[in-house]
Amino acid sequence: MTPTLNLTINGVPQQIALDDPRATLLDVLRERLGLTGTKKGCDRGQCGACTVLIDGMRMNSCLALALSHDGAEITTVEGLAQGDTLHPVQAAFIAHDGFQCGYCTPGQIMSAVGLIAEGEAGLDPERVREGMSGNLCRCAAYAGITEAVLDATREITAGREERETA
Amino acid sequence: MNRFDYVRAETLGAAIGAEGALLAGGTNLLDLMKIGVATPDRLIDISRLPLDRIEQSGGGLRIGAMVRNAEIARDPQVLARYPALAEALLSGASAQLRNAATTGGNVMQATRCSYFQDPLSPCNRREPGSGCGALGGATRNHAVLGWTEGCIAVHPSDMCVALAAYDAVVEITGPGGLREVAMEEFHPLPDADGAGKPPLMPGEIITHIRLPDPGALARNARYVKLRERTSFAFAIVSAAAALAIEDGVITEARLALGGVAARPWRCRKAEEALKGQPASAESFARAAELATEGARPSGDNAAKTPLAQRIALRALERAAAGTPERLPALPASVFAGDDNG
Ligand SMILES: Cc1cc2nc3c(=O)[nH]c(=O)nc-3n(C[C@H](O)[C@H](O)[C@H](O)COP(=O)(O)OP(=O)(O)OC[C@H]3O[C@@H](n4cnc5c(N)ncnc54)[C@H](O)[C@@H]3O)c2cc1C
Ligand code: SF4
Ligand code: FES
Ligand code: FES
């Protein structure tokens, strides 16, 4: 019997017939759904390139067995922008040169979105660096990444406060 | 990765006695399956079992086996009363991995011995009777305490080191009913021929970890971890220390080392020596020396013993200075500063 996997990906419910239980969430996103924004670096939890949000929490999709996450809500880098308007984290990565080759970038951005939602690092650059340490960048764009995350944190918390006082 | 059957256990009853490998967060099991070290025919997915709560229990806490590592580390009770546990967890892996990793999976994670991870090398732990590929090889990360020629691997968990210092108990359920084992003794030490008997019998599952009331140890507890880089690396050596201090005198002490043995290493002699002594540099220096009593290199790793002593000393000094209100930006780092940071 071919099990059916139900996932809501970037707000869209998807039914995926899985003929092989070995598929990771990363494989499903890239190979079955053509969502190649999420990258495969090490495939072993060591680099963070495959970071997505699973039910709002950042995780490594390469070590997530797809079947184990049946029913989950997944957010990938493709789901951040609203039409042509970039997500504040995406915009901040461009503004601060938070990348060079770009390979680690989708994972960095998803990890930053998760970090800002966790709300524990705030505007302390050391806490941001520590909080982003699960994402390696072989181009070593770390300085720009930290600046981008700090800037996006300001932007997102300001937006939140505005909405709260409105 | 070999093909396998996948079943999800919806109830604890369905998981107990089930034949196959238990899958929780998958961050260790899937990794080992990808490199051909774990080759289960069947996966029992236990990630949805209702063991996902942290509850009060007899003055202490009871942590479900499915609680994620990140959740323990940000639990207000844990931060207030067991801060060395939070610091140990935050010093391990990455934020993404801690969001997926479970309590039970962390306890049961396999050694990172590179010969264990290479299916072509002999390894008594992976294949009993095949020998130990690490002996005489690259051994700088291997054990200096409690090892035999059967196996010189260390247990890689940070969480377990803090749990051992806090006298935590592992609750296990199996076809034969319930049993409990002290965290300190849960991971078997190797015997002459190999890695020793496995910690769980087939069909058994860890359901909870119980932490007794920390009493006066609560606000003088720290974890310190030496690694090759400041974050996202396993320990070379680490130490959890907790002290109860009254009028400058130590009334109770806990000290456990990580990265030195096949289990978190409780330093009972050092603890005894601290009791009744002033919380002073001399007391801590003597305790740190006693902490590694019996240590001997298992290869090219003689440096680990003095390193462990220094890390133990640092943990004791930081514990005596008091746990900071907020954990430092770089949890457990030797670069976090020698004051309270
Ligand atoms: C890149 C990387 C870096 C890491 N760095 C660190 C580090 O610095 N410090 C550290 O401590 N750890 C580190 N880890 C290890 C990490 O902590 C473990 O992978 C994780 O805790 C395992 O939990 P899990 O729920 O994902 O387990 P799984 O992978 O699901 O399971 C692991 C094992 O435990 C068994 N198991 C799971 N739950 C139970 C249960 N309830 N009862 C009985 N058996 C069970 C499984 O059958 C399996 O054998 C790192 C991992 C990676 C990939
Ligand atoms: S040290 Fe232990 S785990 Fe490593 S190769 Fe030897 S027997 Fe295997
Ligand atoms: S691809 Fe998942 S962490 Fe590297
Ligand atoms: S931008 Fe090239 S790896 Fe990060």
mmCIF file with all atom_site columns, N, CA, C and O in Angstrom, chain B residues 81-120:
data_model
loop_
_atom_site.group_PDB
_atom_site.id
_atom_site.type_symbol
_atom_site.label_atom_id
_atom_site.label_alt_id
_atom_site.label_comp_id
_atom_site.label_asym_id
_atom_site.label_entity_id
_atom_site.label_seq_id
_atom_site.pdbx_PDB_ins_code
_atom_site.Cartn_x
_atom_site.Cartn_y
_atom_site.Cartn_z
_atom_site.occupancy
_atom_site.B_iso_or_equiv
_atom_site.pdbx_formal_charge
_atom_site.auth_seq_id
_atom_site.auth_comp_id
_atom_site.auth_asym_id
_atom_site.auth_atom_id
_atom_site.pdbx_PDB_model_num
ATOM 1   N N  . ARG B 1 81  ? 15.372 26.390 38.784 1.00 0.00 ? 81  ARG B N  1
ATOM 2   C CA . ARG B 1 81  ? 15.803 25.418 39.794 1.00 0.00 ? 81  ARG B CA 1
ATOM 3   C C  . ARG B 1 81  ? 16.880 24.456 39.314 1.00 0.00 ? 81  ARG B C  1
ATOM 4   O O  . ARG B 1 81  ? 17.589 23.861 40.120 1.00 0.00 ? 81  ARG B O  1
ATOM 5   N N  . TYR B 1 82  ? 16.969 24.258 37.984 1.00 0.00 ? 82  TYR B N  1
ATOM 6   C CA . TYR B 1 82  ? 17.976 23.339 37.430 1.00 0.00 ? 82  TYR B CA 1
ATOM 7   C C  . TYR B 1 82  ? 18.742 24.038 36.300 1.00 0.00 ? 82  TYR B C  1
ATOM 8   O O  . TYR B 1 82  ? 18.800 23.537 35.170 1.00 0.00 ? 82  TYR B O  1
ATOM 9   N N  . PRO B 1 83  ? 19.312 25.223 36.581 1.00 0.00 ? 83  PRO B N  1
ATOM 10  C CA . PRO B 1 83  ? 19.898 26.002 35.473 1.00 0.00 ? 83  PRO B CA 1
ATOM 11  C C  . PRO B 1 83  ? 21.040 25.286 34.760 1.00 0.00 ? 83  PRO B C  1
ATOM 12  O O  . PRO B 1 83  ? 21.257 25.516 33.562 1.00 0.00 ? 83  PRO B O  1
ATOM 13  N N  . ALA B 1 84  ? 21.768 24.392 35.446 1.00 0.00 ? 84  ALA B N  1
ATOM 14  C CA . ALA B 1 84  ? 22.867 23.700 34.757 1.00 0.00 ? 84  ALA B CA 1
ATOM 15  C C  . ALA B 1 84  ? 22.321 22.754 33.683 1.00 0.00 ? 84  ALA B C  1
ATOM 16  O O  . ALA B 1 84  ? 23.003 22.478 32.690 1.00 0.00 ? 84  ALA B O  1
ATOM 17  N N  . LEU B 1 85  ? 21.098 22.287 33.872 1.00 0.00 ? 85  LEU B N  1
ATOM 18  C CA . LEU B 1 85  ? 20.475 21.443 32.850 1.00 0.00 ? 85  LEU B CA 1
ATOM 19  C C  . LEU B 1 85  ? 20.148 22.277 31.611 1.00 0.00 ? 85  LEU B C  1
ATOM 20  O O  . LEU B 1 85  ? 20.434 21.873 30.477 1.00 0.00 ? 85  LEU B O  1
ATOM 21  N N  . ALA B 1 86  ? 19.575 23.468 31.840 1.00 0.00 ? 86  ALA B N  1
ATOM 22  C CA . ALA B 1 86  ? 19.267 24.348 30.700 1.00 0.00 ? 86  ALA B CA 1
ATOM 23  C C  . ALA B 1 86  ? 20.553 24.735 29.975 1.00 0.00 ? 86  ALA B C  1
ATOM 24  O O  . ALA B 1 86  ? 20.614 24.707 28.740 1.00 0.00 ? 86  ALA B O  1
ATOM 25  N N  . GLU B 1 87  ? 21.586 25.063 30.734 1.00 0.00 ? 87  GLU B N  1
ATOM 26  C CA . GLU B 1 87  ? 22.843 25.493 30.110 1.00 0.00 ? 87  GLU B CA 1
ATOM 27  C C  . GLU B 1 87  ? 23.474 24.349 29.310 1.00 0.00 ? 87  GLU B C  1
ATOM 28  O O  . GLU B 1 87  ? 24.000 24.556 28.209 1.00 0.00 ? 87  GLU B O  1
ATOM 29  N N  . ALA B 1 88  ? 23.410 23.141 29.866 1.00 0.00 ? 88  ALA B N  1
ATOM 30  C CA . ALA B 1 88  ? 23.955 21.980 29.149 1.00 0.00 ? 88  ALA B CA 1
ATOM 31  C C  . ALA B 1 88  ? 23.209 21.774 27.836 1.00 0.00 ? 88  ALA B C  1
ATOM 32  O O  . ALA B 1 88  ? 23.823 21.584 26.779 1.00 0.00 ? 88  ALA B O  1
ATOM 33  N N  . LEU B 1 89  ? 21.883 21.843 27.899 1.00 0.00 ? 89  LEU B N  1
ATOM 34  C CA . LEU B 1 89  ? 21.098 21.637 26.677 1.00 0.00 ? 89  LEU B CA 1
ATOM 35  C C  . LEU B 1 89  ? 21.412 22.706 25.642 1.00 0.00 ? 89  LEU B C  1
ATOM 36  O O  . LEU B 1 89  ? 21.599 22.406 24.459 1.00 0.00 ? 89  LEU B O  1
ATOM 37  N N  . LEU B 1 90  ? 21.488 23.968 26.093 1.00 0.00 ? 90  LEU B N  1
ATOM 38  C CA . LEU B 1 90  ? 21.732 25.060 25.152 1.00 0.00 ? 90  LEU B CA 1
ATOM 39  C C  . LEU B 1 90  ? 23.136 25.017 24.560 1.00 0.00 ? 90  LEU B C  1
ATOM 40  O O  . LEU B 1 90  ? 23.410 25.630 23.539 1.00 0.00 ? 90  LEU B O  1
ATOM 41  N N  . SER B 1 91  ? 24.042 24.290 25.212 1.00 0.00 ? 91  SER B N  1
ATOM 42  C CA . SER B 1 91  ? 25.404 24.174 24.680 1.00 0.00 ? 91  SER B CA 1
ATOM 43  C C  . SER B 1 91  ? 25.505 23.052 23.655 1.00 0.00 ? 91  SER B C  1
ATOM 44  O O  . SER B 1 91  ? 26.554 22.858 23.049 1.00 0.00 ? 91  SER B O  1
ATOM 45  N N  . GLY B 1 92  ? 24.424 22.296 23.479 1.00 0.00 ? 92  GLY B N  1
ATOM 46  C CA . GLY B 1 92  ? 24.472 21.127 22.603 1.00 0.00 ? 92  GLY B CA 1
ATOM 47  C C  . GLY B 1 92  ? 23.821 21.387 21.258 1.00 0.00 ? 92  GLY B C  1
ATOM 48  O O  . GLY B 1 92  ? 22.843 22.133 21.158 1.00 0.00 ? 92  GLY B O  1
ATOM 49  N N  . ALA B 1 93  ? 24.375 20.794 20.207 1.00 0.00 ? 93  ALA B N  1
ATOM 50  C CA . ALA B 1 93  ? 23.797 20.805 18.867 1.00 0.00 ? 93  ALA B CA 1
ATOM 51  C C  . ALA B 1 93  ? 23.470 22.232 18.419 1.00 0.00 ? 93  ALA B C  1
ATOM 52  O O  . ALA B 1 93  ? 24.209 23.167 18.728 1.00 0.00 ? 93  ALA B O  1
ATOM 53  N N  . SER B 1 94  ? 22.369 22.410 17.675 1.00 0.00 ? 94  SER B N  1
ATOM 54  C CA . SER B 1 94  ? 21.974 23.731 17.170 1.00 0.00 ? 94  SER B CA 1
ATOM 55  C C  . SER B 1 94  ? 20.517 23.960 17.540 1.00 0.00 ? 94  SER B C  1
ATOM 56  O O  . SER B 1 94  ? 19.820 23.028 17.947 1.00 0.00 ? 94  SER B O  1
ATOM 57  N N  . ALA B 1 95  ? 20.050 25.183 17.355 1.00 0.00 ? 95  ALA B N  1
ATOM 58  C CA . ALA B 1 95  ? 18.649 25.487 17.679 1.00 0.00 ? 95  ALA B CA 1
ATOM 59  C C  . ALA B 1 95  ? 17.702 24.581 16.894 1.00 0.00 ? 95  ALA B C  1
ATOM 60  O O  . ALA B 1 95  ? 16.703 24.097 17.427 1.00 0.00 ? 95  ALA B O  1
ATOM 61  N N  . GLN B 1 96  ? 18.007 24.343 15.612 1.00 0.00 ? 96  GLN B N  1
ATOM 62  C CA . GLN B 1 96  ? 17.145 23.492 14.796 1.00 0.00 ? 96  GLN B CA 1
ATOM 63  C C  . GLN B 1 96  ? 17.088 22.077 15.359 1.00 0.00 ? 96  GLN B C  1
ATOM 64  O O  . GLN B 1 96  ? 16.021 21.446 15.409 1.00 0.00 ? 96  GLN B O  1
ATOM 65  N N  . LEU B 1 97  ? 18.257 21.549 15.735 1.00 0.00 ? 97  LEU B N  1
ATOM 66  C CA . LEU B 1 97  ? 18.302 20.176 16.250 1.00 0.00 ? 97  LEU B CA 1
ATOM 67  C C  . LEU B 1 97  ? 17.614 20.092 17.611 1.00 0.00 ? 97  LEU B C  1
ATOM 68  O O  . LEU B 1 97  ? 16.900 19.132 17.891 1.00 0.00 ? 97  LEU B O  1
ATOM 69  N N  . ARG B 1 98  ? 17.800 21.101 18.435 1.00 0.00 ? 98  ARG B N  1
ATOM 70  C CA . ARG B 1 98  ? 17.166 21.070 19.769 1.00 0.00 ? 98  ARG B CA 1
ATOM 71  C C  . ARG B 1 98  ? 15.647 21.154 19.670 1.00 0.00 ? 98  ARG B C  1
ATOM 72  O O  . ARG B 1 98  ? 14.948 20.694 20.568 1.00 0.00 ? 98  ARG B O  1
ATOM 73  N N  . ASN B 1 99  ? 15.133 21.761 18.590 1.00 0.00 ? 99  ASN B N  1
ATOM 74  C CA . ASN B 1 99  ? 13.683 21.790 18.391 1.00 0.00 ? 99  ASN B CA 1
ATOM 75  C C  . ASN B 1 99  ? 13.133 20.424 18.020 1.00 0.00 ? 99  ASN B C  1
ATOM 76  O O  . ASN B 1 99  ? 11.955 20.151 18.215 1.00 0.00 ? 99  ASN B O  1
ATOM 77  N N  . ALA B 1 100 ? 13.967 19.569 17.448 1.00 0.00 ? 100 ALA B N  1
ATOM 78  C CA . ALA B 1 100 ? 13.510 18.245 17.011 1.00 0.00 ? 100 ALA B CA 1
ATOM 79  C C  . ALA B 1 100 ? 13.867 17.160 18.023 1.00 0.00 ? 100 ALA B C  1
ATOM 80  O O  . ALA B 1 100 ? 13.110 16.211 18.219 1.00 0.00 ? 100 ALA B O  1
ATOM 81  N N  . ALA B 1 101 ? 15.013 17.284 18.669 1.00 0.00 ? 101 ALA B N  1
ATOM 82  C CA . ALA B 1 101 ? 15.536 16.223 19.539 1.00 0.00 ? 101 ALA B CA 1
ATOM 83  C C  . ALA B 1 101 ? 14.677 16.072 20.792 1.00 0.00 ? 101 ALA B C  1
ATOM 84  O O  . ALA B 1 101 ? 14.248 17.051 21.388 1.00 0.00 ? 101 ALA B O  1
ATOM 85  N N  . THR B 1 102 ? 14.450 14.828 21.191 1.00 0.00 ? 102 THR B N  1
ATOM 86  C CA . THR B 1 102 ? 13.624 14.547 22.364 1.00 0.00 ? 102 THR B CA 1
ATOM 87  C C  . THR B 1 102 ? 14.503 14.131 23.553 1.00 0.00 ? 102 THR B C  1
ATOM 88  O O  . THR B 1 102 ? 15.670 13.772 23.387 1.00 0.00 ? 102 THR B O  1
ATOM 89  N N  . THR B 1 103 ? 13.886 14.142 24.729 1.00 0.00 ? 103 THR B N  1
ATOM 90  C CA . THR B 1 103 ? 14.593 13.738 25.942 1.00 0.00 ? 103 THR B CA 1
ATOM 91  C C  . THR B 1 103 ? 15.090 12.296 25.821 1.00 0.00 ? 103 THR B C  1
ATOM 92  O O  . THR B 1 103 ? 16.257 12.007 26.092 1.00 0.00 ? 103 THR B O  1
ATOM 93  N N  . GLY B 1 104 ? 14.171 11.405 25.421 1.00 0.00 ? 104 GLY B N  1
ATOM 94  C CA . GLY B 1 104 ? 14.533 9.987  25.322 1.00 0.00 ? 104 GLY B CA 1
ATOM 95  C C  . GLY B 1 104 ? 15.610 9.756  24.278 1.00 0.00 ? 104 GLY B C  1
ATOM 96  O O  . GLY B 1 104 ? 16.553 8.983  24.492 1.00 0.00 ? 104 GLY B O  1
ATOM 97  N N  . GLY B 1 105 ? 15.484 10.432 23.140 1.00 0.00 ? 105 GLY B N  1
ATOM 98  C CA . GLY B 1 105 ? 16.467 10.280 22.075 1.00 0.00 ? 105 GLY B CA 1
ATOM 99  C C  . GLY B 1 105 ? 17.823 10.811 22.494 1.00 0.00 ? 105 GLY B C  1
ATOM 100 O O  . GLY B 1 105 ? 18.863 10.243 22.137 1.00 0.00 ? 105 GLY B O  1
ATOM 101 N N  . ASN B 1 106 ? 17.837 11.890 23.250 1.00 0.00 ? 106 ASN B N  1
ATOM 102 C CA . ASN B 1 106 ? 19.107 12.443 23.712 1.00 0.00 ? 106 ASN B CA 1
ATOM 103 C C  . ASN B 1 106 ? 19.822 11.448 24.621 1.00 0.00 ? 106 ASN B C  1
ATOM 104 O O  . ASN B 1 106 ? 21.026 11.212 24.484 1.00 0.00 ? 106 ASN B O  1
ATOM 105 N N  . VAL B 1 107 ? 19.070 10.835 25.540 1.00 0.00 ? 107 VAL B N  1
ATOM 106 C CA . VAL B 1 107 ? 19.675 9.839  26.438 1.00 0.00 ? 107 VAL B CA 1
ATOM 107 C C  . VAL B 1 107 ? 20.216 8.666  25.626 1.00 0.00 ? 107 VAL B C  1
ATOM 108 O O  . VAL B 1 107 ? 21.303 8.156  25.909 1.00 0.00 ? 107 VAL B O  1
ATOM 109 N N  . MET B 1 108 ? 19.459 8.254  24.613 1.00 0.00 ? 108 MET B N  1
ATOM 110 C CA . MET B 1 108 ? 19.800 7.036  23.859 1.00 0.00 ? 108 MET B CA 1
ATOM 111 C C  . MET B 1 108 ? 20.714 7.291  22.671 1.00 0.00 ? 108 MET B C  1
ATOM 112 O O  . MET B 1 108 ? 21.046 6.362  21.936 1.00 0.00 ? 108 MET B O  1
ATOM 113 N N  . GLN B 1 109 ? 21.118 8.524  22.425 1.00 0.00 ? 109 GLN B N  1
ATOM 114 C CA . GLN B 1 109 ? 21.956 8.810  21.250 1.00 0.00 ? 109 GLN B CA 1
ATOM 115 C C  . GLN B 1 109 ? 23.243 7.991  21.302 1.00 0.00 ? 109 GLN B C  1
ATOM 116 O O  . GLN B 1 109 ? 23.788 7.705  22.355 1.00 0.00 ? 109 GLN B O  1
ATOM 117 N N  . ALA B 1 110 ? 23.706 7.632  20.107 1.00 0.00 ? 110 ALA B N  1
ATOM 118 C CA . ALA B 1 110 ? 24.882 6.763  19.991 1.00 0.00 ? 110 ALA B CA 1
ATOM 119 C C  . ALA B 1 110 ? 26.169 7.570  20.134 1.00 0.00 ? 110 ALA B C  1
ATOM 120 O O  . ALA B 1 110 ? 26.180 8.784  19.951 1.00 0.00 ? 110 ALA B O  1
ATOM 121 N N  . THR B 1 111 ? 27.242 6.876  20.433 1.00 0.00 ? 111 THR B N  1
ATOM 122 C CA . THR B 1 111 ? 28.551 7.522  20.523 1.00 0.00 ? 111 THR B CA 1
ATOM 123 C C  . THR B 1 111 ? 28.931 8.136  19.180 1.00 0.00 ? 111 THR B C  1
ATOM 124 O O  . THR B 1 111 ? 28.471 7.690  18.126 1.00 0.00 ? 111 THR B O  1
ATOM 125 N N  . ARG B 1 112 ? 29.782 9.165  19.200 1.00 0.00 ? 112 ARG B N  1
ATOM 126 C CA . ARG B 1 112 ? 30.248 9.753  17.955 1.00 0.00 ? 112 ARG B CA 1
ATOM 127 C C  . ARG B 1 112 ? 31.610 9.164  17.568 1.00 0.00 ? 112 ARG B C  1
ATOM 128 O O  . ARG B 1 112 ? 32.274 9.715  16.662 1.00 0.00 ? 112 ARG B O  1
ATOM 129 N N  . CYS B 1 113 ? 32.049 8.097  18.191 1.00 0.00 ? 113 CYS B N  1
ATOM 130 C CA . CYS B 1 113 ? 33.302 7.434  17.809 1.00 0.00 ? 113 CYS B CA 1
ATOM 131 C C  . CYS B 1 113 ? 33.312 7.218  16.301 1.00 0.00 ? 113 CYS B C  1
ATOM 132 O O  . CYS B 1 113 ? 32.396 6.630  15.746 1.00 0.00 ? 113 CYS B O  1
ATOM 133 N N  . SER B 1 114 ? 34.373 7.701  15.623 1.00 0.00 ? 114 SER B N  1
ATOM 134 C CA . SER B 1 114 ? 34.329 7.668  14.160 1.00 0.00 ? 114 SER B CA 1
ATOM 135 C C  . SER B 1 114 ? 34.474 6.259  13.608 1.00 0.00 ? 114 SER B C  1
ATOM 136 O O  . SER B 1 114 ? 34.075 6.002  12.472 1.00 0.00 ? 114 SER B O  1
ATOM 137 N N  . TYR B 1 115 ? 35.001 5.336  14.402 1.00 0.00 ? 115 TYR B N  1
ATOM 138 C CA . TYR B 1 115 ? 35.095 3.939  13.938 1.00 0.00 ? 115 TYR B CA 1
ATOM 139 C C  . TYR B 1 115 ? 33.738 3.251  14.070 1.00 0.00 ? 115 TYR B C  1
ATOM 140 O O  . TYR B 1 115 ? 33.378 2.413  13.250 1.00 0.00 ? 115 TYR B O  1
ATOM 141 N N  . PHE B 1 116 ? 32.979 3.648  15.076 1.00 0.00 ? 116 PHE B N  1
ATOM 142 C CA . PHE B 1 116 ? 31.594 3.177  15.198 1.00 0.00 ? 116 PHE B CA 1
ATOM 143 C C  . PHE B 1 116 ? 30.787 3.646  13.986 1.00 0.00 ? 116 PHE B C  1
ATOM 144 O O  . PHE B 1 116 ? 29.946 2.923  13.452 1.00 0.00 ? 116 PHE B O  1
ATOM 145 N N  . GLN B 1 117 ? 31.066 4.874  13.535 1.00 0.00 ? 117 GLN B N  1
ATOM 146 C CA . GLN B 1 117 ? 30.295 5.460  12.433 1.00 0.00 ? 117 GLN B CA 1
ATOM 147 C C  . GLN B 1 117 ? 30.738 4.960  11.060 1.00 0.00 ? 117 GLN B C  1
ATOM 148 O O  . GLN B 1 117 ? 30.137 5.336  10.058 1.00 0.00 ? 117 GLN B O  1
ATOM 149 N N  . ASP B 1 118 ? 31.781 4.151  11.023 1.00 0.00 ? 118 ASP B N  1
ATOM 150 C CA . ASP B 1 118 ? 32.273 3.651  9.739  1.00 0.00 ? 118 ASP B CA 1
ATOM 151 C C  . ASP B 1 118 ? 32.020 2.150  9.659  1.00 0.00 ? 118 ASP B C  1
ATOM 152 O O  . ASP B 1 118 ? 32.747 1.358  10.263 1.00 0.00 ? 118 ASP B O  1
ATOM 153 N N  . PRO B 1 119 ? 31.010 1.729  8.902  1.00 0.00 ? 119 PRO B N  1
ATOM 154 C CA . PRO B 1 119 ? 30.655 0.299  8.892  1.00 0.00 ? 119 PRO B CA 1
ATOM 155 C C  . PRO B 1 119 ? 31.794 -0.619 8.449  1.00 0.00 ? 119 PRO B C  1
ATOM 156 O O  . PRO B 1 119 ? 31.735 -1.820 8.671  1.00 0.00 ? 119 PRO B O  1
ATOM 157 N N  . LEU B 1 120 ? 32.849 -0.064 7.839  1.00 0.00 ? 120 LEU B N  1
ATOM 158 C CA . LEU B 1 120 ? 33.956 -0.914 7.392  1.00 0.00 ? 120 LEU B CA 1
ATOM 159 C C  . LEU B 1 120 ? 34.964 -1.176 8.503  1.00 0.00 ? 120 LEU B C  1
ATOM 160 O O  . LEU B 1 120 ? 35.807 -2.061 8.380  1.00 0.00 ? 120 LEU B O  1
#
